[in-house]
Amino acid sequence: MEKNTLHTYKLVLLFACSLVLFLNTELSFLASAKTLDNDSKAFYLGERVHDDPELVTASHHEMLESLLESKEDAHNSMIYIYQHGFSGFAALLTSTQANKISEHPEVIHVIPNRILKLQTTRTWDHLGLSQISTPFSSPSSTSVKGLLHDTNMGSEAIIGVIDSGIWPESKVFNDQGLGPIPKLWRGKCVSGEKFNETIHCNKKLIGAKYYVNGLLAEMGGKFNRTIIQDFKSSRDIIGHGTHTATIAGGSFVSNASYYGLAQGTVRGGAPKARIAAYKACWNGVEPAGGCTTADMWKAFDDAIHDGVDVLSVSIGGGIPEDSEVDKLDNIAAFHAVTKGIPVVAAAGNAGPAAQTVVNVAPWLLTVAATTLDRSFPTKITLGNNQTFLAESLYTGPEISTGLAFLDSSSHDNVDMKGKTVLVFDSTTPITFKGVAGVIFSQKPDDLLQRCHSFACIFADYELGTDILQYIRTTRSPTVRINSATTLTGLPATTKVAAFSCRGPNSVSPAILKPDIAAPGVSILAALSPFDSREHDGFGLDTGTSMSTPVVSGIIALLKSLHPNWSPAAVRSALVTTAWRTSPSGEPIFAEGSNKKLADPFDYGGGLVNPQKASKPGLVYDMGIQDYINYMCSAGYNDSSISGMVGKITKCPNPKPSILDMNLPSITIPNLEKKVTLTRTVTNVGPIKSVYKAVIESPLGITLTVTPNTLVFSSAAKRVLTFKVKAKTSHKVNTGYFFGSLTWTDGVHDVKIPVSVQTKIMIKV
């Protein structure tokens, strides 16, 4: 079966006694069927009706038996049963059977099951989450301060990572100095190909499971190794899951580097946290690994049951992003969040164009990617003795070669052998056979993959133009390239990476996405030895896949310190305390064809600030009723909402305003004249506190806050509500202008971003 048929599942959602149904019109396998028109389906039944998983399972079998009129056929067609975090099952049915069950009064929607894509020595120093060490101290003897000290480095936290698995032999998963496994843990390790639960799990790696049945249903039920080039176990051949798990919660490993670059001690954000790996993504399904929705849902279901404290999901879909109303996607994440588990997701790597951000459901915490204050400068000298500093990961000896310009039109006419070539368009499908080096003026996303046997240099567009001018004015141009070095601190500083997906939200424009930004460029972490970028167990990788576990590790610490905080409170703490400048105080720019100052659509609230987030002062909290109000405002019907939340729910008339969702941000996508919205804050700081409003209004917008002073006078009076009135002076349609609203008590500055766009209705 061809790989490109894998995205043809569909999903039917039912609630109350509710269902999820995957259809694949190209699938032609069912063990007990006589015909070849069977499709894979998954049935989502919303919140569980029964607390006993065995009763949930029995009810699913009964439903399928009533449809197929055969206990044997029902058993053979069942792929998965979702029975812990929510209720549902995945099964193989014919199109006729699918149509029949889609007419059931509890069926909500039919949606596609997509193939989802997989999207640090300096990171934690850069973010101020550091240890205090003496020049000769080892990680185990180093004293700690602040959030790391207050949480014992997250020793009681459990980080769930849904990804491509784990390489258990990596040094970052050693359990040296760890106490017993947390008592609330209900998960386990599962043996499989080249993975032994007894040998490969320990007090660090406490959970390892794998999910492939949804993928196998697309392949005739067989583990086809010509397509799935992977271990049939939790073992990670891609390296992506190992890398992300390291960033979130890896143990201390000193003297790690990538061929000498980025040398130092690798560790995760919560270095004593426990890791549970849920492998739902497989090598060969997509160029960089892919995951079916059915397998992802089962991973979420188990993670909820097992007792993880945070879920890190460096996975995303395509653009345009699916609507929660039309697709009801991210349902599994919704159930995790309503059970108190923050779900951290990648913003995607299709930037810098607007409206590219994915994982936009309001219950997700969506992470953009920034650079570190670290670079790998590489000196290049032209034949006329002009010397420039570019950037690379080249660690070989100095090379001196001829120099040529190359584009797609001249590819066949340029003698490249033994030369260094200049390329302006990094997306041009050029094969660099026999070259000594390549100078890119636009950094390719797959830089490391394309540069195995020669030097790859990244020079910006301006420098590339200077080099091109030299080539065109010189009979025999030459270049000398030195090996890269590691530079930390200024002038290297925080920038939003060009690849990081941008807002505004294409599904619900009034919901700000991304929420927050974190380092995601050239992050050093453990890799699988099967990964071509691996060297001595480690490698550098780039993407919002890397920035996501940075935030997950920080949340593991925050949940250790504040175990009763809801996922919404955690998000608020991160957003309202984030840096709007680099940690060194420099402006944050957003990379792209034209560099500009970053705004909320680039980085949400800003660059994550772990220490400040632990003591935010106030939080914008939300619970199940807030999500119900959102779904009402977004157009969900009453039966859909009732099934999702597990109780009869009726939306009010008129519907709630989506602008009133209690987010730590204000986004008004269509302000015509004026609008008033509401927010509520909860005091999590000193009992007796007085906060005053500080307003930075967007250009041409007047913001008024009522009341402009919040007085928290007792433990019983910790929750206060205020209103914000926005009025535009613009007489024409505009783009977005940005501002902020800050509540300050002189110690805490609780700042939320404000984004407003004026739209004037035309009367016909």
PDB file of N, CA, C and O in Angstrom, residues 338 622-632 641 645 647 649-652 656 661:
ATOM      1  N   THR A 338      -8.787  18.994  30.795  1.00  0.00           N
ATOM      2  CA  THR A 338      -9.874  19.049  31.780  1.00  0.00           C
ATOM      3  C   THR A 338      -9.601  18.146  32.980  1.00  0.00           C
ATOM      4  O   THR A 338     -10.250  18.285  34.018  1.00  0.00           O
ATOM      5  N   MET A 622      -8.910  29.408  34.101  1.00  0.00           N
ATOM      6  CA  MET A 622     -10.083  28.899  33.382  1.00  0.00           C
ATOM      7  C   MET A 622     -10.375  27.486  33.834  1.00  0.00           C
ATOM      8  O   MET A 622      -9.469  26.744  34.238  1.00  0.00           O
ATOM      9  N   GLY A 623     -11.635  27.124  33.738  1.00  0.00           N
ATOM     10  CA  GLY A 623     -12.069  25.771  34.035  1.00  0.00           C
ATOM     11  C   GLY A 623     -12.987  25.271  32.946  1.00  0.00           C
ATOM     12  O   GLY A 623     -13.108  25.873  31.870  1.00  0.00           O
ATOM     13  N   ILE A 624     -13.679  24.184  33.224  1.00  0.00           N
ATOM     14  CA  ILE A 624     -14.502  23.541  32.216  1.00  0.00           C
ATOM     15  C   ILE A 624     -15.589  24.467  31.679  1.00  0.00           C
ATOM     16  O   ILE A 624     -15.898  24.455  30.485  1.00  0.00           O
ATOM     17  N   GLN A 625     -16.153  25.335  32.540  1.00  0.00           N
ATOM     18  CA  GLN A 625     -17.215  26.230  32.076  1.00  0.00           C
ATOM     19  C   GLN A 625     -16.692  27.228  31.047  1.00  0.00           C
ATOM     20  O   GLN A 625     -17.402  27.604  30.111  1.00  0.00           O
ATOM     21  N   ASP A 626     -15.452  27.656  31.208  1.00  0.00           N
ATOM     22  CA  ASP A 626     -14.860  28.574  30.230  1.00  0.00           C
ATOM     23  C   ASP A 626     -14.728  27.907  28.868  1.00  0.00           C
ATOM     24  O   ASP A 626     -14.976  28.538  27.832  1.00  0.00           O
ATOM     25  N   TYR A 627     -14.346  26.635  28.858  1.00  0.00           N
ATOM     26  CA  TYR A 627     -14.231  25.925  27.582  1.00  0.00           C
ATOM     27  C   TYR A 627     -15.611  25.667  26.980  1.00  0.00           C
ATOM     28  O   TYR A 627     -15.778  25.682  25.757  1.00  0.00           O
ATOM     29  N   ILE A 628     -16.603  25.427  27.836  1.00  0.00           N
ATOM     30  CA  ILE A 628     -17.983  25.291  27.346  1.00  0.00           C
ATOM     31  C   ILE A 628     -18.426  26.589  26.683  1.00  0.00           C
ATOM     32  O   ILE A 628     -19.004  26.584  25.583  1.00  0.00           O
ATOM     33  N   ASN A 629     -18.167  27.715  27.333  1.00  0.00           N
ATOM     34  CA  ASN A 629     -18.542  29.005  26.758  1.00  0.00           C
ATOM     35  C   ASN A 629     -17.846  29.238  25.420  1.00  0.00           C
ATOM     36  O   ASN A 629     -18.438  29.774  24.480  1.00  0.00           O
ATOM     37  N   TYR A 630     -16.580  28.831  25.343  1.00  0.00           N
ATOM     38  CA  TYR A 630     -15.860  28.966  24.078  1.00  0.00           C
ATOM     39  C   TYR A 630     -16.540  28.145  22.988  1.00  0.00           C
ATOM     40  O   TYR A 630     -16.755  28.624  21.868  1.00  0.00           O
ATOM     41  N   MET A 631     -16.856  26.878  23.305  1.00  0.00           N
ATOM     42  CA  MET A 631     -17.472  26.017  22.293  1.00  0.00           C
ATOM     43  C   MET A 631     -18.834  26.547  21.871  1.00  0.00           C
ATOM     44  O   MET A 631     -19.212  26.455  20.705  1.00  0.00           O
ATOM     45  N   CYS A 632     -19.578  27.127  22.815  1.00  0.00           N
ATOM     46  CA  CYS A 632     -20.862  27.744  22.457  1.00  0.00           C
ATOM     47  C   CYS A 632     -20.644  28.898  21.500  1.00  0.00           C
ATOM     48  O   CYS A 632     -21.327  29.030  20.473  1.00  0.00           O
ATOM     49  N   ILE A 641     -21.269  19.362  22.831  1.00  0.00           N
ATOM     50  CA  ILE A 641     -20.672  19.841  24.072  1.00  0.00           C
ATOM     51  C   ILE A 641     -21.031  18.907  25.223  1.00  0.00           C
ATOM     52  O   ILE A 641     -20.189  18.584  26.064  1.00  0.00           O
ATOM     53  N   VAL A 645     -18.126  17.036  27.642  1.00  0.00           N
ATOM     54  CA  VAL A 645     -17.939  17.353  29.061  1.00  0.00           C
ATOM     55  C   VAL A 645     -18.619  16.352  29.984  1.00  0.00           C
ATOM     56  O   VAL A 645     -18.449  16.423  31.206  1.00  0.00           O
ATOM     57  N   LYS A 647     -21.865  15.870  30.652  1.00  0.00           N
ATOM     58  CA  LYS A 647     -23.098  16.271  31.327  1.00  0.00           C
ATOM     59  C   LYS A 647     -23.953  17.067  30.351  1.00  0.00           C
ATOM     60  O   LYS A 647     -23.441  17.654  29.389  1.00  0.00           O
ATOM     61  N   THR A 649     -25.624  19.852  28.606  1.00  0.00           N
ATOM     62  CA  THR A 649     -25.237  21.260  28.528  1.00  0.00           C
ATOM     63  C   THR A 649     -26.061  21.947  27.452  1.00  0.00           C
ATOM     64  O   THR A 649     -26.246  21.409  26.356  1.00  0.00           O
ATOM     65  N   LYS A 650     -26.544  23.135  27.769  1.00  0.00           N
ATOM     66  CA  LYS A 650     -27.304  23.919  26.804  1.00  0.00           C
ATOM     67  C   LYS A 650     -26.686  25.304  26.701  1.00  0.00           C
ATOM     68  O   LYS A 650     -26.518  25.998  27.709  1.00  0.00           O
ATOM     69  N   CYS A 651     -26.331  25.689  25.485  1.00  0.00           N
ATOM     70  CA  CYS A 651     -25.727  27.003  25.288  1.00  0.00           C
ATOM     71  C   CYS A 651     -26.767  28.099  25.504  1.00  0.00           C
ATOM     72  O   CYS A 651     -27.925  27.955  25.094  1.00  0.00           O
ATOM     73  N   PRO A 652     -26.379  29.198  26.148  1.00  0.00           N
ATOM     74  CA  PRO A 652     -27.315  30.302  26.369  1.00  0.00           C
ATOM     75  C   PRO A 652     -27.608  31.046  25.067  1.00  0.00           C
ATOM     76  O   PRO A 652     -26.886  30.916  24.080  1.00  0.00           O
ATOM     77  N   PRO A 656     -22.300  33.273  24.363  1.00  0.00           N
ATOM     78  CA  PRO A 656     -21.221  34.056  24.983  1.00  0.00           C
ATOM     79  C   PRO A 656     -20.311  34.662  23.914  1.00  0.00           C
ATOM     80  O   PRO A 656     -20.160  34.100  22.825  1.00  0.00           O
ATOM     81  N   MET A 661     -13.452  35.097  26.623  1.00  0.00           N
ATOM     82  CA  MET A 661     -12.725  33.935  27.121  1.00  0.00           C
ATOM     83  C   MET A 661     -11.546  34.427  27.955  1.00  0.00           C
ATOM     84  O   MET A 661     -10.789  35.307  27.530  1.00  0.00           O
TER      85      MET A 661
END
